[in-house]
Each structure stands twice: as C-alpha cells, then as structure tokens.
Short mmCIF file of C-alpha atoms and ligand atoms in Angstrom, two decimals:
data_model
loop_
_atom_site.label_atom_id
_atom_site.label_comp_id
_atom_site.label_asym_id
_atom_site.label_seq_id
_atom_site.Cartn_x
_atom_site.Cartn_y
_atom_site.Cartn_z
CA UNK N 1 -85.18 83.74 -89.37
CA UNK N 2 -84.88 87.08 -90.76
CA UNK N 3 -82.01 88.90 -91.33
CA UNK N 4 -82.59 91.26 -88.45
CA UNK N 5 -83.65 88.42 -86.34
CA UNK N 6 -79.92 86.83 -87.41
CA UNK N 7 -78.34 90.60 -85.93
CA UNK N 8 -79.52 90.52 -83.23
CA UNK N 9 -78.52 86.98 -81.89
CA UNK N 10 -76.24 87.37 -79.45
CA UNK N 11 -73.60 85.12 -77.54
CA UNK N 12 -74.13 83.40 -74.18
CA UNK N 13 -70.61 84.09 -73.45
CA UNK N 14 -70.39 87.62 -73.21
CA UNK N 15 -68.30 89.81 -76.01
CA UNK N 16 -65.11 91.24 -76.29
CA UNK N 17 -64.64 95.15 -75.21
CA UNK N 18 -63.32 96.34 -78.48
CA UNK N 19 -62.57 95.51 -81.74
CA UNK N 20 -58.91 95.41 -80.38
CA UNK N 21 -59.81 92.95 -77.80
CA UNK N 22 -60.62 90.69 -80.64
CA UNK N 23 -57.44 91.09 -82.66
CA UNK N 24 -55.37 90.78 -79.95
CA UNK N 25 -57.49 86.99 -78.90
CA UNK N 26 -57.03 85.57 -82.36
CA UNK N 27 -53.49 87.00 -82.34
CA UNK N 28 -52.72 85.13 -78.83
CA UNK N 29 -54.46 82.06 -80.53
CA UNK N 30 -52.60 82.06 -83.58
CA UNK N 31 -49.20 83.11 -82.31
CA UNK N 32 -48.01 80.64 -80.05
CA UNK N 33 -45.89 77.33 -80.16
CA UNK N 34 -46.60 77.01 -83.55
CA UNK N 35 -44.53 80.03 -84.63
CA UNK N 36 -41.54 79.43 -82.19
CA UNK N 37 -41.12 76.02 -81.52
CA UNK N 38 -43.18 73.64 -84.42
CA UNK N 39 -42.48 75.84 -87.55
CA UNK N 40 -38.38 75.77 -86.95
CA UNK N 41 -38.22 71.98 -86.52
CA UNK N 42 -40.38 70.85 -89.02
CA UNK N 43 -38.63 73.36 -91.42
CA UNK N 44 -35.51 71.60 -90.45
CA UNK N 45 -36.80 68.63 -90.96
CA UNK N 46 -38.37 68.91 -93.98
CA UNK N 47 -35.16 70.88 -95.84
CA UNK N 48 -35.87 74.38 -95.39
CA UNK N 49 -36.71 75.83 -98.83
CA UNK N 50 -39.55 74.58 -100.72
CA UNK N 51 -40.87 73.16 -97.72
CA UNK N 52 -41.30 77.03 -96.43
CA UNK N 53 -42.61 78.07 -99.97
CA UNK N 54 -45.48 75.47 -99.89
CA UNK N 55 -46.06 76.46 -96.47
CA UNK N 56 -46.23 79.99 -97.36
CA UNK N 57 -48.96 79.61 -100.62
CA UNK N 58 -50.86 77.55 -98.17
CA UNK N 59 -50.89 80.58 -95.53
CA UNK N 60 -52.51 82.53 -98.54
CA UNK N 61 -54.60 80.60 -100.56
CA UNK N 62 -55.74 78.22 -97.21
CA UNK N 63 -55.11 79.29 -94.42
CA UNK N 64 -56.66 83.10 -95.08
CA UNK N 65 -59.42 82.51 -96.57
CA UNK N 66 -60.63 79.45 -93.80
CA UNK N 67 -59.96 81.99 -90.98
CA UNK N 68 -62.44 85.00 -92.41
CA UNK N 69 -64.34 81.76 -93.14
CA UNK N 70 -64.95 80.84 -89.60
CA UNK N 71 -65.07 84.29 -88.13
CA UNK N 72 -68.31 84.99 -90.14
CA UNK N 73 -70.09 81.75 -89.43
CA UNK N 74 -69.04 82.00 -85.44
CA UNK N 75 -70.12 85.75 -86.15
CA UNK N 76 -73.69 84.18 -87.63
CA UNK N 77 -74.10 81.54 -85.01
CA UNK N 78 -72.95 83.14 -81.89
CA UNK N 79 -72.74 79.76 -80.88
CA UNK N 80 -70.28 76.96 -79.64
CA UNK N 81 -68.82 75.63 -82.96
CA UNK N 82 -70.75 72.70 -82.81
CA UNK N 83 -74.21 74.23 -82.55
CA UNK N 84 -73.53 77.28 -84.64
CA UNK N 85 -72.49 74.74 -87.50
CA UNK N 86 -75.88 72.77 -86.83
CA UNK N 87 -77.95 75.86 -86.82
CA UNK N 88 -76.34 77.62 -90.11
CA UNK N 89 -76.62 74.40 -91.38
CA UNK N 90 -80.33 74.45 -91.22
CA UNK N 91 -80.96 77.75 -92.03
CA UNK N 92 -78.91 77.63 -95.06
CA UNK N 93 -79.41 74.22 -96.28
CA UNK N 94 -82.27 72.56 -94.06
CA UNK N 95 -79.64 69.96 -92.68
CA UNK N 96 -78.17 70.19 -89.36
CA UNK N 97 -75.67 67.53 -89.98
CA UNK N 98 -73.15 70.18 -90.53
CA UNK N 99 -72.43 70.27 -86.99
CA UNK N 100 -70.38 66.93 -87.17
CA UNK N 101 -67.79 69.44 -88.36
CA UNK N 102 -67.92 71.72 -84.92
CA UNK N 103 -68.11 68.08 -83.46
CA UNK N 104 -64.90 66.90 -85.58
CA UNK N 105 -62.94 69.90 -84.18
CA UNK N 106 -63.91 69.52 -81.05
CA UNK N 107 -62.04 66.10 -81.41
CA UNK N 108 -58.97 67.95 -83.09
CA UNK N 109 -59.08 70.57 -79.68
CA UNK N 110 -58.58 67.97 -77.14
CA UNK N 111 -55.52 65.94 -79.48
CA UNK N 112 -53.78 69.48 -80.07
CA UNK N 113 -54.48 70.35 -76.43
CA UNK N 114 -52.87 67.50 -75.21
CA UNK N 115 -49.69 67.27 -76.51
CA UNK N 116 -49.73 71.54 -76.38
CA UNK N 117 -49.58 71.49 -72.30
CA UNK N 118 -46.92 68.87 -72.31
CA UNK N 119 -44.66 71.19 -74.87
CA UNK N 120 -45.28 74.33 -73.08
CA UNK N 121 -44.43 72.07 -69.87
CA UNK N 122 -41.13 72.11 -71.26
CA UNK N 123 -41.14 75.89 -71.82
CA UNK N 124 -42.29 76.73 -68.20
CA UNK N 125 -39.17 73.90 -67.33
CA UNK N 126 -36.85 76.35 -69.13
CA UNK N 127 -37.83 79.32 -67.71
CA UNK N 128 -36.31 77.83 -64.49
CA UNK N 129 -33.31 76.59 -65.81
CA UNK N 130 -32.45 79.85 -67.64
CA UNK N 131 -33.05 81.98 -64.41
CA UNK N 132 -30.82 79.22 -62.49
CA UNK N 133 -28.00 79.67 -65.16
CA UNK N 134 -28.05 76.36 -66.13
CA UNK N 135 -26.82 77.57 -69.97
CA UNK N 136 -23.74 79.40 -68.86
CA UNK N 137 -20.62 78.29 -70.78
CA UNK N 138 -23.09 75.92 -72.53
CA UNK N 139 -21.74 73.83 -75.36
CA UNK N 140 -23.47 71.71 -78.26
CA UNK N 141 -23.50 69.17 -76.20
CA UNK N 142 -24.45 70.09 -73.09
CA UNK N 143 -27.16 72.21 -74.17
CA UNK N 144 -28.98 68.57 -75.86
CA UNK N 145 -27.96 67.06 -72.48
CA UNK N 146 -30.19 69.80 -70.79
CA UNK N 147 -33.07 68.81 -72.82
CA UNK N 148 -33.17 65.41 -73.14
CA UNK N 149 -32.86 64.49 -69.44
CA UNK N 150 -35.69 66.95 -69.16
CA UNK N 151 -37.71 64.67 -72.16
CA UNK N 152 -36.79 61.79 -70.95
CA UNK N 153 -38.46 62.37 -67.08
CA UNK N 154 -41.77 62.14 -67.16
CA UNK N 155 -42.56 62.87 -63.55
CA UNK N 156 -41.19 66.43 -64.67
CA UNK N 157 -42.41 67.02 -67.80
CA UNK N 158 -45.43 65.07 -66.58
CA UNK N 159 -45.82 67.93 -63.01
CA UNK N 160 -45.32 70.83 -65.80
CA UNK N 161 -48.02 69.74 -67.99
CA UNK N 162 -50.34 69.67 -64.97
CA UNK N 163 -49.35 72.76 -63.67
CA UNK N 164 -49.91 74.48 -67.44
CA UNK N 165 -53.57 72.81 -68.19
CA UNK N 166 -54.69 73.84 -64.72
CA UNK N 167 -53.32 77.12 -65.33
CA UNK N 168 -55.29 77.46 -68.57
CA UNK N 169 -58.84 75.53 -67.02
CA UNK N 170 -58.33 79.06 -64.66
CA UNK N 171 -58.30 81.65 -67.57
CA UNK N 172 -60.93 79.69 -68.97
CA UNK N 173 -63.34 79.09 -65.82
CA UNK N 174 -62.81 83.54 -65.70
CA UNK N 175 -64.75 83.45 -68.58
CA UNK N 176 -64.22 85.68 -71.81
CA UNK N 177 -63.19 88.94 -71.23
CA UNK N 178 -61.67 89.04 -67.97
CA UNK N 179 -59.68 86.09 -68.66
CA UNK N 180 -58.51 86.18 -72.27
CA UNK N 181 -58.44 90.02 -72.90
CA UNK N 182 -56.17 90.52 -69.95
CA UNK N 183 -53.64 87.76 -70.83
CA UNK N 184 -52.84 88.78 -74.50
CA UNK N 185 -52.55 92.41 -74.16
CA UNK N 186 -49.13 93.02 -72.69
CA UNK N 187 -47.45 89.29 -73.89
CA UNK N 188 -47.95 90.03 -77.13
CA UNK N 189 -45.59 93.42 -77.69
CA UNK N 190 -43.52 92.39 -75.54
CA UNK N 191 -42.74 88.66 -77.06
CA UNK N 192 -41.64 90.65 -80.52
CA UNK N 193 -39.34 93.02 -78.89
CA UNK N 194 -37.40 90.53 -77.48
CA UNK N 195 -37.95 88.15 -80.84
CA UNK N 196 -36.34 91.18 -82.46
CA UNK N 197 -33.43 91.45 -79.93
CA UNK N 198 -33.05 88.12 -80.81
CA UNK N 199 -32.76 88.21 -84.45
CA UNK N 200 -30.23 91.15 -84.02
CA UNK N 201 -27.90 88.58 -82.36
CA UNK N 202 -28.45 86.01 -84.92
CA UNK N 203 -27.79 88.15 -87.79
CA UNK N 204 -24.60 89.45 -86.06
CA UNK N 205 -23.22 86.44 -84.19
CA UNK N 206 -24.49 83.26 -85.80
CA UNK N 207 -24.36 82.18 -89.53
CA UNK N 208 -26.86 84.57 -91.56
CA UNK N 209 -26.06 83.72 -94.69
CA UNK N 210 -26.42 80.09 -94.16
CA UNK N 211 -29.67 80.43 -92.30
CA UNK N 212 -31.04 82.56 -95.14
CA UNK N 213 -30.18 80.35 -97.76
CA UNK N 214 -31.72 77.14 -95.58
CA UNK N 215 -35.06 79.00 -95.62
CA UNK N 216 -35.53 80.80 -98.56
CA UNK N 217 -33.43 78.78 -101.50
CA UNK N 218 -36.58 75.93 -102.78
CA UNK N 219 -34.60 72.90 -103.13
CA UNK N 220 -37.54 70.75 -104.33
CA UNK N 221 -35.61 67.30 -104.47
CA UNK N 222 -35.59 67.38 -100.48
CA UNK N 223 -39.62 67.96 -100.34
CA UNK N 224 -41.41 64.60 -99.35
CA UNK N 225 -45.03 63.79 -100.11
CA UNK N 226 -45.51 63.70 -96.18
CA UNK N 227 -43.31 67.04 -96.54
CA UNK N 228 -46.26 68.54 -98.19
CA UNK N 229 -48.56 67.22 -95.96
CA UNK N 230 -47.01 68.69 -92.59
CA UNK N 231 -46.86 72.38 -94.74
CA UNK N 232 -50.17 72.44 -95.32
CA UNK N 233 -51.56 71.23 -92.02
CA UNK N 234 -48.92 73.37 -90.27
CA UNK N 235 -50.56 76.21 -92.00
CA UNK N 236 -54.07 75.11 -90.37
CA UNK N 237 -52.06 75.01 -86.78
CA UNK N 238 -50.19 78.17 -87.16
CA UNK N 239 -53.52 80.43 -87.80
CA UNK N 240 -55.50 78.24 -85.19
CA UNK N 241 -57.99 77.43 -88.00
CA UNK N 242 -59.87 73.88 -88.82
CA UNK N 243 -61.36 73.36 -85.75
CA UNK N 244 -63.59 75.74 -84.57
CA UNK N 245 -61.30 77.93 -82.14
CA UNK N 246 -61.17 80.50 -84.32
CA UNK N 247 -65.40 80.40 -84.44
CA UNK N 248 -65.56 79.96 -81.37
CA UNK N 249 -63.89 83.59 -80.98
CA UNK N 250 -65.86 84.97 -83.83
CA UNK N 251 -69.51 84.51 -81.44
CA UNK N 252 -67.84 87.28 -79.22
CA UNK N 253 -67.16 89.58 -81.94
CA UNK N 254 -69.29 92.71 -82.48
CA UNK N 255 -70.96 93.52 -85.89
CA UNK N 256 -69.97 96.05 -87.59
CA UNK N 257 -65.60 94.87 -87.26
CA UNK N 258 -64.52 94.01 -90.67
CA UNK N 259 -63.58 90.76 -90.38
CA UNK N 260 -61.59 90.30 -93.24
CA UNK N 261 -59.35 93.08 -92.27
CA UNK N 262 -58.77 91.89 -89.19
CA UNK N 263 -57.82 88.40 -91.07
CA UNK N 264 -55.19 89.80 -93.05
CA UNK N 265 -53.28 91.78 -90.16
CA UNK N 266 -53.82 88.80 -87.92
CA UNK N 267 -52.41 86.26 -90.79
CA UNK N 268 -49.15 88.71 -91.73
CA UNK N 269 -48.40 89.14 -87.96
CA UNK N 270 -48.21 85.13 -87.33
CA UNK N 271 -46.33 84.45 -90.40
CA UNK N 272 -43.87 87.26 -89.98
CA UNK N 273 -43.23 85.33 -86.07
CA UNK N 274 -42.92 82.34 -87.46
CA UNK N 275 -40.14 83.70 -90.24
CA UNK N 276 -38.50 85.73 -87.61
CA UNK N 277 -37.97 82.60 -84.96
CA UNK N 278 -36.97 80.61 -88.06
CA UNK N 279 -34.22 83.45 -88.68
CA UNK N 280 -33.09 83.42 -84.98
CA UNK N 281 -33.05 79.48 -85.11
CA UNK N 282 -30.87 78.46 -88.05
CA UNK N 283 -28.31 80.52 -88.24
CA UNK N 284 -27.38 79.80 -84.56
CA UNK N 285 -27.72 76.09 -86.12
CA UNK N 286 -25.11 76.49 -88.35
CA UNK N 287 -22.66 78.88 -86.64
CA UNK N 288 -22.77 75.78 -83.88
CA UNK N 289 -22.26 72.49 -85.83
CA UNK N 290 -26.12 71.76 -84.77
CA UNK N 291 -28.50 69.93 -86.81
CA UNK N 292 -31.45 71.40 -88.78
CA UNK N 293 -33.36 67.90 -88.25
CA UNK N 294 -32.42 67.89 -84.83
CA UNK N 295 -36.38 67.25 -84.14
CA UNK N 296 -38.91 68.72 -81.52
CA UNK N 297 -35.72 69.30 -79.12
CA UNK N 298 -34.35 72.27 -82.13
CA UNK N 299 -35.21 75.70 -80.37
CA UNK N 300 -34.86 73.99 -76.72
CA UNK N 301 -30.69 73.38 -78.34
CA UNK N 302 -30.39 76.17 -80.47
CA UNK N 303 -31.96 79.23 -78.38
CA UNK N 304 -29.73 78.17 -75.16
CA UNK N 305 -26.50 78.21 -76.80
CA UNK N 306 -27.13 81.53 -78.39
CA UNK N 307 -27.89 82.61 -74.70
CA UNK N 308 -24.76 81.23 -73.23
CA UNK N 309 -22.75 83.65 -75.52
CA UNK N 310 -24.43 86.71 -74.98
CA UNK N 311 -24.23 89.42 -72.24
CA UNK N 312 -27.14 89.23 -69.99
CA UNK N 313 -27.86 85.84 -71.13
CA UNK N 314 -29.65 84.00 -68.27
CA UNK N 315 -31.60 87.68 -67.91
CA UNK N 316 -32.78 87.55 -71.78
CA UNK N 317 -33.27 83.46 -71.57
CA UNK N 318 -35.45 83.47 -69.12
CA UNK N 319 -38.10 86.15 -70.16
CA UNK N 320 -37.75 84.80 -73.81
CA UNK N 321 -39.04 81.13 -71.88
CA UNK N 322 -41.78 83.63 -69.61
CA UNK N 323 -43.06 85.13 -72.71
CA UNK N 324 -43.29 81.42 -74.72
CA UNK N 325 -45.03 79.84 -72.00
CA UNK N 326 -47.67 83.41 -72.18
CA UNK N 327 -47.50 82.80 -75.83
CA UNK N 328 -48.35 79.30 -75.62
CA UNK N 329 -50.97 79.72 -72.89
CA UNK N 330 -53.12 82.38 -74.97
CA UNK N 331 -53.23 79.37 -77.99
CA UNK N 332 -54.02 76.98 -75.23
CA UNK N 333 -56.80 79.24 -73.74
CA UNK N 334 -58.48 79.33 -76.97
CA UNK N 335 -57.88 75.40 -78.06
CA UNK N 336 -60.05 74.75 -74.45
CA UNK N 337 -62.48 76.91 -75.36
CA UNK N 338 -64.78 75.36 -77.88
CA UNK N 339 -65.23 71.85 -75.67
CA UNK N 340 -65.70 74.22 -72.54
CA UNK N 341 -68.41 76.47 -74.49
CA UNK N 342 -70.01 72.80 -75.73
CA UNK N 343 -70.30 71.44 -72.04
CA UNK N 344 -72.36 75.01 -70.71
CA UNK N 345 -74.42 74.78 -73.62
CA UNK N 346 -75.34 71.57 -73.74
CA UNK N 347 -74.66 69.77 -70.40
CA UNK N 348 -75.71 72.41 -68.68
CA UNK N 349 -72.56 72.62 -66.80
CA UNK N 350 -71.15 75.85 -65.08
CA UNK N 351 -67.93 77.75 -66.44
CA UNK N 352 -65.66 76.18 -64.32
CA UNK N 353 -67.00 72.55 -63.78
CA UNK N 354 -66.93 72.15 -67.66
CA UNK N 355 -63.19 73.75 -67.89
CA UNK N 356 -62.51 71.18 -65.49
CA UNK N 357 -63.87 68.35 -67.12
CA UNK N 358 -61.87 69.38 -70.58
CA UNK N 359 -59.00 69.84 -68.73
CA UNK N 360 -59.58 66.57 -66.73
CA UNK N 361 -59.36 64.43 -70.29
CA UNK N 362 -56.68 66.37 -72.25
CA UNK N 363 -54.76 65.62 -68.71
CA UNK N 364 -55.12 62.04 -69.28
CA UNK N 365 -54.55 62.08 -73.42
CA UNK N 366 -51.39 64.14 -72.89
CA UNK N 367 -49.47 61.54 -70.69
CA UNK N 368 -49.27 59.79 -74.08
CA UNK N 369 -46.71 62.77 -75.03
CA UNK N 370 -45.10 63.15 -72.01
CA UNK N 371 -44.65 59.57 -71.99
CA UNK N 372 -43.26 59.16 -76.02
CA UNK N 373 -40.46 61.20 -75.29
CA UNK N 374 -39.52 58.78 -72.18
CA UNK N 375 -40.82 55.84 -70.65
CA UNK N 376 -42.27 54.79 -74.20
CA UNK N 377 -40.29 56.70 -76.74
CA UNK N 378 -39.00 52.78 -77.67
CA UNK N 379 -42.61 52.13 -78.64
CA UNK N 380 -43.54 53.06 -82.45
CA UNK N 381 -46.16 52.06 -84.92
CA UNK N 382 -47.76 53.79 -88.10
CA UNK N 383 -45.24 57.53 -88.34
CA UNK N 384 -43.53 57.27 -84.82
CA UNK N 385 -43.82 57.45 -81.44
CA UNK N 386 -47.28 58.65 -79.83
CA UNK N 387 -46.63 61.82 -80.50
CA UNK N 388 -46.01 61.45 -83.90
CA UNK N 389 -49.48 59.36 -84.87
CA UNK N 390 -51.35 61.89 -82.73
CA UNK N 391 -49.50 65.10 -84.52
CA UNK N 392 -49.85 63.79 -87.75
CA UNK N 393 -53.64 62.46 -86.95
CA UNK N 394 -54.96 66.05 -85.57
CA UNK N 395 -52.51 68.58 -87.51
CA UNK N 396 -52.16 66.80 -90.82
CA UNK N 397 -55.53 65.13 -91.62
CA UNK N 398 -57.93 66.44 -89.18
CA UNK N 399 -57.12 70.06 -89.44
CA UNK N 400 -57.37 69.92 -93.52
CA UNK N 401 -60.66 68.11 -93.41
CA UNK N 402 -62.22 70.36 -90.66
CA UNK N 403 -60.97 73.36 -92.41
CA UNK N 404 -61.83 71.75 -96.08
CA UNK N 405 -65.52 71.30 -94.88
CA UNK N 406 -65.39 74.91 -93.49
CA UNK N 407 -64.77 76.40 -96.32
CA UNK N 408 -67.09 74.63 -98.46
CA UNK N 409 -69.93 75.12 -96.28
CA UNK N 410 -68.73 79.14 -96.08
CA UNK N 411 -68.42 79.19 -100.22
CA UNK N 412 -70.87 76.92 -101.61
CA UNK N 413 -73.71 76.30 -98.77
CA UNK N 414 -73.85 79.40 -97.54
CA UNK N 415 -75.88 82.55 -99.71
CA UNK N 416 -74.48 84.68 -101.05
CA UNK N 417 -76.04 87.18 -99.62
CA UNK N 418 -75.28 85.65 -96.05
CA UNK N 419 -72.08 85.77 -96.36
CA UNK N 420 -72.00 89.00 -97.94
CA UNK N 421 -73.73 90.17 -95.48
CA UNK N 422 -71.09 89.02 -92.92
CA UNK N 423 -68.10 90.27 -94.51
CA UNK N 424 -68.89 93.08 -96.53
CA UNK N 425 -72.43 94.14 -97.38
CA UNK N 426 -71.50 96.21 -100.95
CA UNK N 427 -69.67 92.79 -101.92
CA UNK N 428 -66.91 95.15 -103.19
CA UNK N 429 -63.33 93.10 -105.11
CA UNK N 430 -62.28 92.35 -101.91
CA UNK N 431 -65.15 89.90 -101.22
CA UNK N 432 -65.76 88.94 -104.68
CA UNK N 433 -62.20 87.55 -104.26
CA UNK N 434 -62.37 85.24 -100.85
CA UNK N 435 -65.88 84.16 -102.38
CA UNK N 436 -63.85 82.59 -105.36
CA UNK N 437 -61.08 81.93 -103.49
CA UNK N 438 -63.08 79.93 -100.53
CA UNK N 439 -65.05 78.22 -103.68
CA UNK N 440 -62.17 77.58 -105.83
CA UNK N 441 -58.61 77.80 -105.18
CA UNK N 442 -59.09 76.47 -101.11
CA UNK N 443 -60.95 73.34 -101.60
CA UNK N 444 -58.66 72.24 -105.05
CA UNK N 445 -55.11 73.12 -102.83
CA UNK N 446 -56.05 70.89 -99.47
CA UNK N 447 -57.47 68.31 -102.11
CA UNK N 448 -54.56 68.61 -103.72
CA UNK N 449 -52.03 67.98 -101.35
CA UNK N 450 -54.21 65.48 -99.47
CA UNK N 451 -54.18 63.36 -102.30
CA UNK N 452 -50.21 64.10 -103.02
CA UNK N 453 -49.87 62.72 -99.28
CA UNK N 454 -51.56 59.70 -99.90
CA UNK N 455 -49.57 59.07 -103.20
CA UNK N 456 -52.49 59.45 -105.85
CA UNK N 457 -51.07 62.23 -107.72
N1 PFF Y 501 -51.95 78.46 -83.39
C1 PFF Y 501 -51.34 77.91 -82.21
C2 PFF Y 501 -49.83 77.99 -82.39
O1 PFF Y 501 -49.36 78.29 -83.48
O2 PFF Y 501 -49.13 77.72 -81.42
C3 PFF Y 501 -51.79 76.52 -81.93
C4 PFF Y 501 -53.28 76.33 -82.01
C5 PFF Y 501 -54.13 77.08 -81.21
C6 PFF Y 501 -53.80 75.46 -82.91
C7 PFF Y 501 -55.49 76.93 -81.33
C8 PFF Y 501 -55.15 75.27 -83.05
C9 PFF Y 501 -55.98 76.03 -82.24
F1 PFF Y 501 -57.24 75.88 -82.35
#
C-alpha cells in the first residue's frame, strides 16, 4: 500500500474530537487502580526503596518507549489490536503472524479485567460506607475489620463486581466518543485536587518523614528477584501498555497529534499519581502502627483512618471512593475495549452484543477473585491464592512479553521510514532516541529482569 493509501485508512470506530480527547482517554486508562490502590501495596510489600527505583527506570526506559510504540502502530492499523498487528505485520515483513501478539493481549485484557471489576467492587463498597459514616472514631483495628468482612463476603463483593462490569459493558456499548470522552473529562481534575488535599493532611498529620524515607531511601537487601519482577510488570499495568489497550486507542487518534508528546505528559502525570497516593499512604502507615505489607487491603486501612481524624471526613471519604471507582472505570473502559473492537470486526457482532459477551466471560473469570479473598482464600498453589497466580500470570509475564514483542516489532520490523513517518517525519534527536531506545535499551531491560525473575542471572 502506499504511503498515502496508509493516511488515509481510517477507523471503523469513529475518532476522538480533539487531540485533548485523546490525552485525556489514555490518561483515564493509565491512571486508575494501578496508581492508588496496586502501586502502594506492592511498594509495601516489596520494601519501599529500591523497589520504587526499579520501578521508576522501568517507567522510562520501558514503559515510555512501549506506549509511543503502540500509539503509532494502532495509529498505522486503525485496527483492533489483533488485526492491526496482522496487517503491519504483512506490510512490513510479509508475515501476519504478528497478530498472535494483539491475540496474546487480548488474553491479558480479560485476566486484568477480571480481577479489576472485583477491586473497584470494593471501591464502589466504600463509597457507601464512607457516606454512612462507618469510619467515624475508626481505630487500627476496626478500620481492617471494615475491610475484611467486606473481602471475605462474596455475595457482596461478588453484587459489586456485577454492578461495575455492567456499568463499563454500558460506556462501552455507547461507543467511542460519547462514552469514553465524556467519562474522563471532569474525573480526572477533580481526582488530583482531592489527591492533593490529601497529601496536605499526610504531610501535616501523619508521619512524613518516615513515609519519605520508606519510598525514596534504596535499601537493596529487601529487593527480591520476584521484587523485580512485580516493578517491572507494574510499570506495564500502570501506563496500560502490553496489551493492546493503548493501540487500541491509538486507531482513534488523528494524524497530525504528536504522539510522542502526548507520551511523555501522559507517562509524568501517572507516575506523579502513583508517587502522590504512595505519599498519602505511608505516612498515615506509620503515624498508625499499620503495616507497609499489610497486602491488597493497604489503602482500604490506611485512607479510612486518615478520614476518621479529619474534619469533614465522611464528606472527603466518600468522593475520594466516587472519584476511584471513576478512576478505575475509565482503565476498565479501555481494558474492554480491544476484545469488544475484535468481536465487531470479526464476528460481526453489534457494539453492544459484543460488550456483552466480554463482559459475560470476565464476569465468570472474576468470581475466581472475589472468591480468593473468601470462600477459597484457604486454597493456594504456585504464588498464592487465585488472585495471586492470575496477577502474577497477566501483570508479571504476560504484560512484559506482549510489550517485549511490541517493541521489537515497532524497532526492528518496522521501517524506518514507517515509523518515522508516524512519530516524527524530520526524524529529529527526539526520534533518533526512542528508535534506539525501543531497539536497544527496552528489549535488554524486560530481558533482563525476566531472566533475574526466573533466577538465571
Ligand atoms: N493502567 C490501569 C491502572 O493503573 O489502574 C490498569 C490497566 C488499564 C491496565 C488498561 C492495562 C490496561 F490495558
């Protein structure tokens, strides 16, 4: 096809209004549960420090580079991920295998999907107890009280999960713009004011010092080889990228947006969430005798008992939980999108029978979640409960090998001149960089830590 031809492909789906539109969608993809509610606990878990340095390099030599990665090629294909990797693949190498990678993240979607709902289940489940003042006069105690005998039922975590998917198969079944554009535009500002509220309380009332110290001092001794692992695969979750969501998006985008500007602000605005929550989290930790490791339950503990102190603290608690759940259903809108854009395109389904057939089987996968955390949190095998294996299986492994294939296919299949042509047609420094980068320094760092992970170096 020629390269006008390749212009003037355009998207089945529709495209976003503006430019802004687009930043704001990958924002509400990236910024999510990730930032509030994974990155603290697995921080804690992991020892703070070095665990957030490795986490940090991977954000910049990964993470960045795999998202401008697949915004150009879902810019190219204007396809689902699947069929945009097949037809790149032929045009660039005469092989459409390469769409087993849309295919692989397709797989990733509906594992990170399904235990996404049944987390943000538990968000929408706060946002009732904070406006029914369950957290006044809270203690350390009763605030892990609170949450566990909400864990431990699944008919209620199991209703909330429900309620969430369905609520996302809607946004989805509206179709791109009047669906996703609408939810992310006022969330978004309004989720950092309030973080920043937040972290004003924090740094007055709760243990700064400590907290800062936690995060930012690299103890390496307390970095595990599985440590590693969950850094570098919580960088892929964080930015949305490895699986195609983020292409997905990038079919809708205009030409003529610079993509990798757009990158860079979208990449600095999820890490800088992700630090701040951290920063709210800890030092409420330690001002409370809580602990750092305390698990997925960490900001459902810590967050409450900072409320319970605070004037106006059922008021702030509960549109902190509204804004998480918004926060959490932008990233779920856009981890249903790339099955749902699959099933139109090639099943010929409508919108809004194929959102309800991805919905339909995330349902089902996720009552292994809600179901590890109660009725079967006794049962373990390989690194936990069923929420661990399918964590560790989607965010750890699947999301590095999506993302690793991405980013070869982007550096060393692609032209030059394709690319180039994507991201900046005068291939200025700033290209000539992320080409060497996506060749080079990507690939050898999720090698490099895969193999770490698996013990051989
Ligand atoms: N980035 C989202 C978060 O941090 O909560 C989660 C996510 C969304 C992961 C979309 C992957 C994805 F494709």
């Amino acid at each position: 096809m020629s390269e006008t031809g390749i212009a003037r492909r355009s998207s089945l789906h529709g495209q976003w209004s503006s430019r802004l539109a687009f930043v704001l969608a990958v924002t509400g993809s990236a910024v999510g549960l990730g930032n509030i509610w994974r990155f603290p606990y697995i921080a804690g878990e992991n020892g703070g420090g070095a665990f957030v340095l490795v986490y940090l390099v991977c954000i910049v030599i990964v993470g960045l580079p795999i998202m401008m990665s697949e915004v150009l090629i879902g810019r190219r294909g204007r396809r689902n991920p699947v069929s945009t990797m097949t037809l790149l693949g032929k045009e660039e190498s005469g092989t459409g295998s390469w769409g087993l990678v849309g295919a692989l993240g397709l797989g990733s979607g509906f594992l990170i999907l399904s235990f996404y709902s049944v987390i943000a289940g538990w968000a929408v489940a706060y946002v009732i107890e904070s406006a029914s003042n369950t957290f006044e006069g809270a203690t350390a105690a009763s605030v892990e009280q609170v949450f566990n005998s909400l864990a431990s039922n699944p008919l209620r975590t199991g209703l909330w999960h429900t309620i969430f998917l369905a609520a996302t198969a809607f946004v989805i079944a509206r179709g791109v713009e009047r669906g996703i554009e609408r939810a992310v535009r006022v969330m978004m500002p309004a989720l950092v004011v309030l973080l920043l509220v937040l972290l004003g309380y924090s740094a007055v009332e709760g243990n700064f010092a400590q907290g800062v110290r936690f995060l930012f001092e690299p103890r390496f001794e307390e970095l595990t080889r599985d440590g590693m692992m969950e850094a570098l695969g919580h960088a892929f979750f964080t930015l949305s990228v490895g699986m195609g969501a983020v292409m997905a998006y990038g079919a809708y985008l205009p030409s003529g947006t610079s993509i990798m500007k757009m990158s860079v602000a979208v990449v600095a605005a999820d890490t800088a969430i992700a630090l701040v929550a951290a920063l709210i989290v800890f030092p409420i930790v330690f001002a409370n005798g809580l602990a750092p490791d305390a698990g997925p339950g960490l900001v459902f503990q810590s967050l409450p008992l900072a409320f319970s102190q605070m004037p106006g603290g059922a008021i702030i608690a509960t549109t902190l939980f509204v804004l998480l759940t918004f926060a959490a259903w932008t990233s779920a809108i856009s981890l249903m999108e790339p099955a749902t854009a699959w099933c139109i395109e090639k099943l010929g389904l409508t919108r809004a029978l194929a959102a309800t057939a991805v919905a339909g089987i995330t349902w089902i996968l996720g009552l292994l979640t809600v179901l590890s955390f109660s009725t079967l949190s006794g049962v373990t095998f390989l690194r936990g409960t069923f929420f661990d294996n399918i964590d560790f299986l989607s965010n750890s492994i699947l999301l590095p090998f999506g993302g690793l294939a991405i980013v070869i296919f982007a550096g060393w299949i692609m032209a030059r001149a394709s690319t180039a042509s994507e991201l900046d047609p005068d291939a200025g420094t700033a290209y000539r960089v992320w080409r060497f980068t996506a060749r080079y320094l990507t690939p050898l760092a999720v090698v490099a830590v895969l193999l770490r992970g698996v013990g051989l170096i």
